Tab-separated table of C-alpha atoms in Angstrom:
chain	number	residue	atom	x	y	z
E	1	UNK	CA	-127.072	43.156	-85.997
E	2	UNK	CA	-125.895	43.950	-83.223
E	3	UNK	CA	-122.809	46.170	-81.795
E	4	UNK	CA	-121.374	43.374	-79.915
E	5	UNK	CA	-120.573	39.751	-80.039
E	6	UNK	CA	-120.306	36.879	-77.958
E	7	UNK	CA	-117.348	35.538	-76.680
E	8	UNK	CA	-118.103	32.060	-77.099
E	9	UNK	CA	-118.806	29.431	-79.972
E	10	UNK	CA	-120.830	26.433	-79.568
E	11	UNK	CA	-120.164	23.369	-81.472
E	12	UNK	CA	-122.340	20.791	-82.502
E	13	UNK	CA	-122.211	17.474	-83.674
E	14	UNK	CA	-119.315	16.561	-81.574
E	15	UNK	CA	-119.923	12.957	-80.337
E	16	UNK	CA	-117.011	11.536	-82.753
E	17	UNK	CA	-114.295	14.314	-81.314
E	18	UNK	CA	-113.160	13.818	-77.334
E	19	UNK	CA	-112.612	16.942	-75.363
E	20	UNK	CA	-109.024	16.933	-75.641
E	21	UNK	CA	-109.146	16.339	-79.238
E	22	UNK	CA	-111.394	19.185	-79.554
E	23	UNK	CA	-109.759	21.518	-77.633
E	24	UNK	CA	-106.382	20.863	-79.715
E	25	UNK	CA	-108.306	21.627	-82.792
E	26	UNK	CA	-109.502	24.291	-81.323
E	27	UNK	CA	-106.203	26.086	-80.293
E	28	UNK	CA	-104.855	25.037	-83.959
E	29	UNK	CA	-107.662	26.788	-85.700
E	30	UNK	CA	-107.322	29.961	-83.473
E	31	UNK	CA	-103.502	30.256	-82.389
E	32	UNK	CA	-104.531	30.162	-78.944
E	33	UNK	CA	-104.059	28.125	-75.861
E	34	UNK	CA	-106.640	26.748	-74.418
E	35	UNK	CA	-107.007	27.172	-70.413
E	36	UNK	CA	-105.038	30.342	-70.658
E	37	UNK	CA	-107.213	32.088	-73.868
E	38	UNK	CA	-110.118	30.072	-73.837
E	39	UNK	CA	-111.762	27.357	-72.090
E	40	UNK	CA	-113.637	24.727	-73.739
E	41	UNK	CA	-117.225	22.956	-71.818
E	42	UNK	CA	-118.330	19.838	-73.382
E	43	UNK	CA	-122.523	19.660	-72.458
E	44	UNK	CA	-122.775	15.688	-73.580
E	45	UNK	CA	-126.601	15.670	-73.026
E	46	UNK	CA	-127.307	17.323	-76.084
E	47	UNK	CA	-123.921	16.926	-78.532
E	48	UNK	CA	-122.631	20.114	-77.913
E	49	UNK	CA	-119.669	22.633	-76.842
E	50	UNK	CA	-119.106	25.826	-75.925
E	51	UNK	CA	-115.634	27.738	-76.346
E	52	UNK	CA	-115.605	30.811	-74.350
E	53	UNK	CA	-112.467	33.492	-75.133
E	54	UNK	CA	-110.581	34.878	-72.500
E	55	UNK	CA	-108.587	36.565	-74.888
E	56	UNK	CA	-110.401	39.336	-76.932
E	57	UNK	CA	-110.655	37.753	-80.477
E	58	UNK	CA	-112.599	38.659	-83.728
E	59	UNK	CA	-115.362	34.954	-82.982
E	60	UNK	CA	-117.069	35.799	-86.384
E	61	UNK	CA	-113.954	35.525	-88.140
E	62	UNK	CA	-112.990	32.356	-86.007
E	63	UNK	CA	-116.240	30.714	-86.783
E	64	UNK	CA	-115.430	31.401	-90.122
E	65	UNK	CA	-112.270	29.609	-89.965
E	66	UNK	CA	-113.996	26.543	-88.118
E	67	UNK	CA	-116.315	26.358	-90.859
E	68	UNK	CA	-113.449	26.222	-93.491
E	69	UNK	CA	-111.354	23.777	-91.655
E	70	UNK	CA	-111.203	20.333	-93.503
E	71	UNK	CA	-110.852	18.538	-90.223
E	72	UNK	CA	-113.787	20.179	-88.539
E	73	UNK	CA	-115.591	19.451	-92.084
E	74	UNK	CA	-114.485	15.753	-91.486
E	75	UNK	CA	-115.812	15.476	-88.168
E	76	UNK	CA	-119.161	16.820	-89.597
E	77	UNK	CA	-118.639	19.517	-86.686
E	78	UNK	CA	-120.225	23.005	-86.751
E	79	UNK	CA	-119.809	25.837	-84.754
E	80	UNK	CA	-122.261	29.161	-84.628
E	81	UNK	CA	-121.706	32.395	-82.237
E	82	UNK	CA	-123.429	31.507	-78.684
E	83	UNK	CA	-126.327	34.073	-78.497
E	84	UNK	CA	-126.102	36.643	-76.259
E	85	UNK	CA	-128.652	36.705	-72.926
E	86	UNK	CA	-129.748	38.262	-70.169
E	87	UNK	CA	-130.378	35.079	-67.966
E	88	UNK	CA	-128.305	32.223	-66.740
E	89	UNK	CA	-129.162	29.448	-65.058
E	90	UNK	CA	-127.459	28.586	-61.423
E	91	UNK	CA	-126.930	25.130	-60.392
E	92	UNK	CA	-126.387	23.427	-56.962
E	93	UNK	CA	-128.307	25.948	-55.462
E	94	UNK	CA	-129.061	25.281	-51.368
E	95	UNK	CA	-132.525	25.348	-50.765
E	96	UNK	CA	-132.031	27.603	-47.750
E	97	UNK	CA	-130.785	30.492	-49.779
E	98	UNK	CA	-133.194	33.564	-50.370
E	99	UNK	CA	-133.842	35.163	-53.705
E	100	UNK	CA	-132.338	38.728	-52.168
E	101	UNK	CA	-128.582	36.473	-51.525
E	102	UNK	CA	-128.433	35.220	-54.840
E	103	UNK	CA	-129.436	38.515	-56.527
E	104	UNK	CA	-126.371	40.566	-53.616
E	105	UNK	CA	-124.375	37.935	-55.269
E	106	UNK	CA	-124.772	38.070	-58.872
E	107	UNK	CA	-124.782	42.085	-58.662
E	108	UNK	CA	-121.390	41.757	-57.601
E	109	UNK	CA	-118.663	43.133	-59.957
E	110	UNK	CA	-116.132	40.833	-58.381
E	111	UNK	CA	-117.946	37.721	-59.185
E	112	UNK	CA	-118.329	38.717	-62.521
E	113	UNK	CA	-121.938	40.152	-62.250
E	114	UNK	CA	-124.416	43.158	-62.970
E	115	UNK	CA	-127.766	44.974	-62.131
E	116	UNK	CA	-129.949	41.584	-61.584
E	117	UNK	CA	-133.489	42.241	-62.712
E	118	UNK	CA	-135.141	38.391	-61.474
E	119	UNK	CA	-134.566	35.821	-59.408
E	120	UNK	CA	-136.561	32.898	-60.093
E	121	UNK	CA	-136.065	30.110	-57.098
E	122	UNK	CA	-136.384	26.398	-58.244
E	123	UNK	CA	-136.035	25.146	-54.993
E	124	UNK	CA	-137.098	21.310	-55.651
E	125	UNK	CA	-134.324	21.406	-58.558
E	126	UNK	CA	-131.888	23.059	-56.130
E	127	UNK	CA	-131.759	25.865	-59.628
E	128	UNK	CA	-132.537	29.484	-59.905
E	129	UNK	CA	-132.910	31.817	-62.936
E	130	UNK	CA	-130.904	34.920	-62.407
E	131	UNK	CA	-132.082	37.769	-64.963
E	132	UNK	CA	-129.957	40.649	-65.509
E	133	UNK	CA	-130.768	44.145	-66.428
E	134	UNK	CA	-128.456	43.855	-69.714
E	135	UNK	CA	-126.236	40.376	-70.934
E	136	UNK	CA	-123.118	42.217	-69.587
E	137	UNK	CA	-124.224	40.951	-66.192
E	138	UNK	CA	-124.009	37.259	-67.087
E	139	UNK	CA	-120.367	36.799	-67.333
């Protein structure tokens, strides 16, 4: 197992629980306010959501608690610790931008990056796949 954790939780099976009816549950199960602890991304294509702590929490034990909740039991919800990885996938990418920009950016501490390994350019999809050297780059 390994030394460290995620900081988010994905939840599936969500289609009968709206975002802010989620994210309510969410702040009742864990104490914390969402927006300023965590934020909550609904991804509707496949069912899912991910809550990702600001706030430096103990996510096994608050998966645990999801998975004992009777309304989250109701709702037929489940939530599992979001793997941790060393590539993300960048969106709304301009065609016009070169591998060697995206990597100067992503390497930057101040935008929340690391030692990028990869850039992969998708430019038809307007994507890239950023690969860092370790998954502390992909915050």
């Amino acid at each position: 197992k390994s030394a460290e954790t995620s900081p988010s939780v994905v939840f599936e099976n969500i289609q009968g629980c709206s975002l802010k009816r989620l994210s309510m549950l969410l702040e009742s199960i864990s104490g914390l306010a969402v927006d300023d602890d965590f934020t909550v991304e609904v991804i509707p294509d496949i069912n899912v959501a991910v809550a990702t702590f600001i706030k430096s929490i103990d996510a096994e034990e608050f998966v645990k608690k999801c998975s004992q909740n009777k309304k989250v039991n109701e709702l037929k919800i489940t939530a599992r610790l979001l793997e941790l990885t060393q590539s993300i996938k960048a969106e709304n990418v301009p065609a016009s931008v070169s591998a060697e920009c995206i990597s100067v950016y992503f390497q930057s501490p101040q935008n929340g990056g690391g030692p990028v390994s990869d850039v992969q350019l998708f430019p038809e999809k307007n994507a890239a796949i950023i690969t860092f050297c370790d998954h502390k780059g992909n915050t």
